[in-house]
PDB file of C-alpha atoms in Angstrom:
ATOM      1  CA  MET A   1     100.362 107.284 147.274  1.00 68.00           C
ATOM      2  CA  LYS A   2      99.719 110.085 144.781  1.00 81.00           C
ATOM      3  CA  TRP A   3     102.362 108.758 142.338  1.00 82.00           C
ATOM      4  CA  LEU A   4     100.747 105.314 142.576  1.00 80.00           C
ATOM      5  CA  LYS A   5      97.385 106.805 141.565  1.00 81.00           C
ATOM      6  CA  ILE A   6      99.008 108.560 138.615  1.00 84.00           C
ATOM      7  CA  LEU A   7     100.803 105.352 137.576  1.00 82.00           C
ATOM      8  CA  ALA A   8      97.570 103.352 137.853  1.00 81.00           C
ATOM      9  CA  PHE A   9      95.706 105.970 135.828  1.00 81.00           C
ATOM     10  CA  ILE A  10      98.350 105.997 133.058  1.00 85.00           C
ATOM     11  CA  LEU A  11      98.899 102.222 132.836  1.00 84.00           C
ATOM     12  CA  GLY A  12      95.181 101.426 132.995  1.00 81.00           C
ATOM     13  CA  SER A  13      94.255 104.030 130.401  1.00 85.00           C
ATOM     14  CA  ALA A  14      93.074 102.822 127.004  1.00 84.00           C
ATOM     15  CA  TRP A  15      95.056 105.714 125.491  1.00 88.00           C
ATOM     16  CA  PHE A  16      98.320 104.372 126.923  1.00 89.00           C
ATOM     17  CA  PHE A  17      97.889 100.922 125.352  1.00 89.00           C
ATOM     18  CA  PRO A  18      98.946 101.967 121.806  1.00 91.00           C
ATOM     19  CA  VAL A  19     101.879 103.924 123.236  1.00 92.00           C
ATOM     20  CA  SER A  20     103.154 100.966 125.252  1.00 92.00           C
ATOM     21  CA  CYS A  21     102.598  98.582 122.333  1.00 92.00           C
ATOM     22  CA  THR A  22     104.490 100.846 119.923  1.00 93.00           C
ATOM     23  CA  SER A  23     107.317 101.393 122.408  1.00 94.00           C
ATOM     24  CA  ALA A  24     107.646  97.671 123.069  1.00 93.00           C
ATOM     25  CA  LEU A  25     107.579  96.975 119.328  1.00 94.00           C
ATOM     26  CA  TYR A  26     110.362  99.486 118.718  1.00 93.00           C
ATOM     27  CA  ALA A  27     112.457  97.979 121.505  1.00 94.00           C
ATOM     28  CA  GLY A  28     111.687  94.455 120.294  1.00 93.00           C
ATOM     29  CA  ILE A  29     112.873  95.170 116.765  1.00 93.00           C
ATOM     30  CA  HIS A  30     116.204  96.445 118.075  1.00 92.00           C
ATOM     31  CA  ILE A  31     116.551  93.513 120.482  1.00 93.00           C
ATOM     32  CA  LYS A  32     115.910  91.086 117.603  1.00 93.00           C
ATOM     33  CA  ALA A  33     118.542  92.855 115.486  1.00 92.00           C
ATOM     34  CA  HIS A  34     121.028  92.668 118.359  1.00 92.00           C
ATOM     35  CA  LEU A  35     120.336  88.964 118.871  1.00 92.00           C
ATOM     36  CA  ASP A  36     120.870  88.349 115.143  1.00 92.00           C
ATOM     37  CA  GLU A  37     124.435  89.755 115.107  1.00 94.00           C
ATOM     38  CA  ARG A  38     126.823  87.108 113.798  1.00 94.00           C
ATOM     39  CA  GLU A  39     130.537  86.657 114.426  1.00 95.00           C
ATOM     40  CA  VAL A  40     132.891  84.277 112.676  1.00 93.00           C
ATOM     41  CA  ASN A  41     134.853  83.662 115.922  1.00 93.00           C
ATOM     42  CA  ARG A  42     131.715  82.194 117.513  1.00 93.00           C
ATOM     43  CA  GLY A  43     131.199  79.912 114.529  1.00 92.00           C
ATOM     44  CA  ASP A  44     128.183  81.837 113.232  1.00 91.00           C
ATOM     45  CA  GLN A  45     127.261  81.822 109.548  1.00 92.00           C
ATOM     46  CA  LEU A  46     127.392  85.337 108.124  1.00 92.00           C
ATOM     47  CA  HIS A  47     124.291  86.992 106.664  1.00 91.00           C
ATOM     48  CA  ASN A  48     123.660  86.256 102.985  1.00 90.00           C
ATOM     49  CA  GLY A  49     124.188  89.883 102.014  1.00 89.00           C
ATOM     50  CA  PHE A  50     127.772  90.042 103.360  1.00 93.00           C
ATOM     51  CA  SER A  51     129.580  92.446 101.019  1.00 93.00           C
ATOM     52  CA  VAL A  52     133.080  93.736 100.390  1.00 93.00           C
ATOM     53  CA  ALA A  53     133.905  97.244  99.136  1.00 92.00           C
ATOM     54  CA  VAL A  54     136.318  97.319  96.199  1.00 90.00           C
ATOM     55  CA  LEU A  55     137.745  99.851  93.802  1.00 87.00           C
ATOM     56  CA  SER A  56     137.984  98.936  90.155  1.00 78.00           C
ATOM     57  CA  LYS A  57     141.465  99.263  88.647  1.00 73.00           C
ATOM     58  CA  HIS A  58     139.791 100.942  85.665  1.00 72.00           C
ATOM     59  CA  ASP A  59     137.937 103.572  87.738  1.00 70.00           C
ATOM     60  CA  ALA A  60     139.536 104.119  91.146  1.00 65.00           C
ATOM     61  CA  THR A  61     137.293 107.081  91.962  1.00 72.00           C
ATOM     62  CA  GLN A  62     134.132 105.104  92.778  1.00 83.00           C
ATOM     63  CA  PHE A  63     133.810 102.042  94.925  1.00 89.00           C
ATOM     64  CA  GLN A  64     131.400  99.191  94.451  1.00 88.00           C
ATOM     65  CA  LEU A  65     130.185  96.339  96.601  1.00 90.00           C
ATOM     66  CA  LEU A  66     130.820  92.731  95.760  1.00 89.00           C
ATOM     67  CA  ALA A  67     129.116  89.857  97.482  1.00 89.00           C
ATOM     68  CA  PHE A  68     131.698  87.960  99.511  1.00 89.00           C
ATOM     69  CA  SER A  69     130.754  84.775  97.659  1.00 84.00           C
ATOM     70  CA  GLU A  70     131.586  86.497  94.330  1.00 83.00           C
ATOM     71  CA  LEU A  71     135.148  87.536  95.212  1.00 79.00           C
ATOM     72  CA  HIS A  72     136.693  84.262  94.105  1.00 75.00           C
ATOM     73  CA  ARG A  73     134.797  84.256  90.801  1.00 70.00           C
ATOM     74  CA  PHE A  74     136.016  87.773  90.005  1.00 65.00           C
ATOM     75  CA  ARG A  75     139.601  86.687  90.576  1.00 61.00           C
ATOM     76  CA  VAL A  76     139.188  83.627  88.351  1.00 53.00           C
ATOM     77  CA  VAL A  77     137.714  85.751  85.555  1.00 51.00           C
ATOM     78  CA  GLY A  78     140.618  88.147  85.937  1.00 51.00           C
ATOM     79  CA  GLU A  79     138.659  91.189  87.045  1.00 62.00           C
ATOM     80  CA  GLN A  80     141.022  93.787  88.428  1.00 73.00           C
ATOM     81  CA  TYR A  81     140.021  95.486  91.650  1.00 82.00           C
ATOM     82  CA  GLN A  82     141.644  96.898  94.728  1.00 84.00           C
ATOM     83  CA  LEU A  83     140.696  95.732  98.238  1.00 88.00           C
ATOM     84  CA  LEU A  84     142.563  98.421 100.210  1.00 88.00           C
ATOM     85  CA  LEU A  85     140.528 101.612 100.213  1.00 90.00           C
ATOM     86  CA  PRO A  86     142.172 105.059  99.967  1.00 88.00           C
ATOM     87  CA  LYS A  87     139.553 107.134 101.856  1.00 90.00           C
ATOM     88  CA  PRO A  88     138.500 106.556 105.476  1.00 92.00           C
ATOM     89  CA  PHE A  89     134.822 106.890 104.519  1.00 94.00           C
ATOM     90  CA  ALA A  90     132.713 106.948 101.377  1.00 92.00           C
ATOM     91  CA  ARG A  91     129.004 106.816 100.691  1.00 93.00           C
ATOM     92  CA  MET A  92     127.173 106.429  97.399  1.00 92.00           C
ATOM     93  CA  LYS A  93     123.459 106.975  96.836  1.00 91.00           C
ATOM     94  CA  ILE A  94     122.041 104.397  94.448  1.00 89.00           C
ATOM     95  CA  ASN A  95     118.487 105.795  94.358  1.00 91.00           C
ATOM     96  CA  ASP A  96     116.011 107.427  96.757  1.00 91.00           C
ATOM     97  CA  TYR A  97     115.729 104.236  98.805  1.00 92.00           C
ATOM     98  CA  GLN A  98     119.168 102.681  98.598  1.00 93.00           C
ATOM     99  CA  TYR A  99     122.729 103.636  99.443  1.00 94.00           C
ATOM    100  CA  ILE A 100     126.033 101.890 100.062  1.00 94.00           C
ATOM    101  CA  ALA A 101     128.865 103.075 102.274  1.00 95.00           C
ATOM    102  CA  TYR A 102     132.091 101.921 103.838  1.00 95.00           C
ATOM    103  CA  ARG A 103     134.117 103.024 106.842  1.00 96.00           C
ATOM    104  CA  VAL A 104     137.742 102.141 107.492  1.00 95.00           C
ATOM    105  CA  LEU A 105     137.653 101.379 111.212  1.00 95.00           C
ATOM    106  CA  GLU A 106     141.350 100.613 111.594  1.00 94.00           C
ATOM    107  CA  GLN A 107     144.244 101.454 109.314  1.00 93.00           C
ATOM    108  CA  LYS A 108     147.556  99.645 109.636  1.00 90.00           C
ATOM    109  CA  GLU A 109     150.518  99.710 107.297  1.00 86.00           C
ATOM    110  CA  ASN A 110     149.342  96.906 105.015  1.00 88.00           C
ATOM    111  CA  SER A 111     145.880  96.079 106.300  1.00 93.00           C
ATOM    112  CA  GLN A 112     142.515  97.647 107.013  1.00 94.00           C
ATOM    113  CA  LEU A 113     139.534  96.794 109.168  1.00 96.00           C
ATOM    114  CA  ILE A 114     136.499  97.845 107.120  1.00 96.00           C
ATOM    115  CA  GLU A 115     132.783  98.035 107.805  1.00 97.00           C
ATOM    116  CA  VAL A 116     130.462  98.089 104.807  1.00 96.00           C
ATOM    117  CA  GLU A 117     126.852  99.269 104.991  1.00 96.00           C
ATOM    118  CA  ASP A 118     124.372  98.210 102.327  1.00 95.00           C
ATOM    119  CA  SER A 119     120.958  99.770 102.916  1.00 94.00           C
ATOM    120  CA  ASN A 120     117.637  99.818 101.111  1.00 92.00           C
ATOM    121  CA  ASP A 121     114.050 100.400 102.221  1.00 89.00           C
ATOM    122  CA  ASP A 122     113.692  96.793 103.487  1.00 90.00           C
ATOM    123  CA  ARG A 123     116.929  96.138 105.313  1.00 92.00           C
ATOM    124  CA  THR A 124     120.394  97.308 106.206  1.00 94.00           C
ATOM    125  CA  ILE A 125     123.334  94.902 106.367  1.00 95.00           C
ATOM    126  CA  TRP A 126     126.657  95.774 107.969  1.00 96.00           C
ATOM    127  CA  SER A 127     129.630  93.616 106.992  1.00 96.00           C
ATOM    128  CA  CYS A 128     132.883  93.842 108.922  1.00 97.00           C
ATOM    129  CA  TYR A 129     136.088  92.334 107.562  1.00 96.00           C
ATOM    130  CA  ARG A 130     139.845  92.694 107.510  1.00 95.00           C
ATOM    131  CA  THR A 131     141.888  92.854 104.305  1.00 92.00           C
ATOM    132  CA  ASP A 132     145.567  92.983 103.491  1.00 89.00           C
ATOM    133  CA  GLY A 133     144.945  93.872  99.842  1.00 85.00           C
ATOM    134  CA  ARG A 134     145.181  90.268  98.632  1.00 83.00           C
ATOM    135  CA  ALA A 135     142.565  88.458 100.746  1.00 85.00           C
ATOM    136  CA  VAL A 136     139.498  89.205 102.814  1.00 90.00           C
ATOM    137  CA  THR A 137     138.927  87.778 106.293  1.00 92.00           C
ATOM    138  CA  PRO A 138     135.288  88.131 107.374  1.00 95.00           C
ATOM    139  CA  ILE A 139     134.798  89.088 111.017  1.00 96.00           C
ATOM    140  CA  ALA A 140     131.118  89.808 111.642  1.00 96.00           C
ATOM    141  CA  SER A 141     127.815  90.844 110.132  1.00 96.00           C
ATOM    142  CA  ARG A 142     124.640  92.353 111.467  1.00 95.00           C
ATOM    143  CA  MET A 143     121.335  93.194 109.901  1.00 94.00           C
ATOM    144  CA  PHE A 144     118.309  95.365 110.562  1.00 93.00           C
ATOM    145  CA  HIS A 145     115.340  94.020 108.621  1.00 89.00           C
ATOM    146  CA  VAL A 146     111.746  95.234 108.444  1.00 88.00           C
ATOM    147  CA  GLY A 147     110.686  91.598 108.896  1.00 88.00           C
ATOM    148  CA  TYR A 148     111.931  91.726 112.481  1.00 91.00           C
ATOM    149  CA  MET A 149     108.768  93.692 113.218  1.00 90.00           C
ATOM    150  CA  MET A 150     106.627  90.610 112.663  1.00 91.00           C
ATOM    151  CA  ASN A 151     108.784  88.651 115.122  1.00 90.00           C
ATOM    152  CA  ALA A 152     108.507  91.359 117.786  1.00 92.00           C
ATOM    153  CA  LEU A 153     104.788  92.085 117.356  1.00 93.00           C
ATOM    154  CA  PRO A 154     103.388  89.304 119.596  1.00 93.00           C
ATOM    155  CA  TYR A 155     105.819  90.225 122.385  1.00 93.00           C
ATOM    156  CA  ALA A 156     104.988  93.919 122.068  1.00 94.00           C
ATOM    157  CA  PHE A 157     101.280  93.158 122.273  1.00 94.00           C
ATOM    158  CA  GLY A 158     101.905  90.934 125.308  1.00 94.00           C
ATOM    159  CA  VAL A 159     103.920  93.640 127.074  1.00 93.00           C
ATOM    160  CA  ALA A 160     101.201  96.208 126.379  1.00 92.00           C
ATOM    161  CA  LEU A 161      98.499  93.869 127.717  1.00 92.00           C
ATOM    162  CA  PHE A 162     100.606  93.125 130.787  1.00 93.00           C
ATOM    163  CA  LEU A 163     101.140  96.823 131.550  1.00 91.00           C
ATOM    164  CA  HIS A 164      97.451  97.553 130.975  1.00 90.00           C
ATOM    165  CA  GLY A 165      96.503  94.708 133.321  1.00 90.00           C
ATOM    166  CA  ILE A 166      98.829  96.032 136.025  1.00 89.00           C
ATOM    167  CA  GLY A 167      97.223  99.453 135.660  1.00 88.00           C
ATOM    168  CA  LEU A 168      93.714  97.991 136.030  1.00 88.00           C
ATOM    169  CA  ILE A 169      94.728  95.964 139.101  1.00 89.00           C
ATOM    170  CA  LEU A 170      96.330  99.025 140.687  1.00 86.00           C
ATOM    171  CA  ARG A 171      93.186 101.071 140.007  1.00 85.00           C
ATOM    172  CA  ARG A 172      91.006  98.471 141.736  1.00 86.00           C
ATOM    173  CA  ARG A 173      93.311  98.237 144.749  1.00 83.00           C
ATOM    174  CA  ILE A 174      93.538 102.011 145.118  1.00 82.00           C
ATOM    175  CA  ALA A 175      89.758 102.339 144.771  1.00 77.00           C
ATOM    176  CA  HIS A 176      89.315  99.592 147.360  1.00 75.00           C
ATOM    177  CA  LEU A 177      91.778 101.256 149.778  1.00 73.00           C
ATOM    178  CA  SER A 178      90.222 104.697 149.432  1.00 72.00           C
ATOM    179  CA  SER A 179      86.680 103.335 150.000  1.00 70.00           C
ATOM    180  CA  THR A 180      87.616 101.759 153.350  1.00 64.00           C
TER     181      THR A 180
END
């Protein structure tokens, strides 16, 4: 019974409301990001920021990101770049708020499974693809966007109100039981 009193006190407290709302908001943002993961095998359309890491034939020391939609145009123009990456990991800081990185997740003799991360202060997009050095096969993309907070806010507020209501009901019941 003592733990029930403590639970009722915590849940019904006005000080707990912001904590529960913030916690639910944090969880909601991550749930929204998880639900927004997209896979080509499922027939999903990839995120607009899907990128591919390439090395320029002119400067093979630094990588750059190309939008997946731009790959064909670069080939038509005759731009020389390399799709197979020599290092298992690289990261480049663009400015204080933005960086790009890639990770080779799987290395085979003539192919690589690569995950690219393009992050700025608004969003982070992860692009996963396979390349054999001549072509790119997109596999999946996921995104974490600050805008997800606005989607999760009503649910977080609802969860906080629900928990607060449970705390108030428990307080009344405990008070009623102890008075009899």
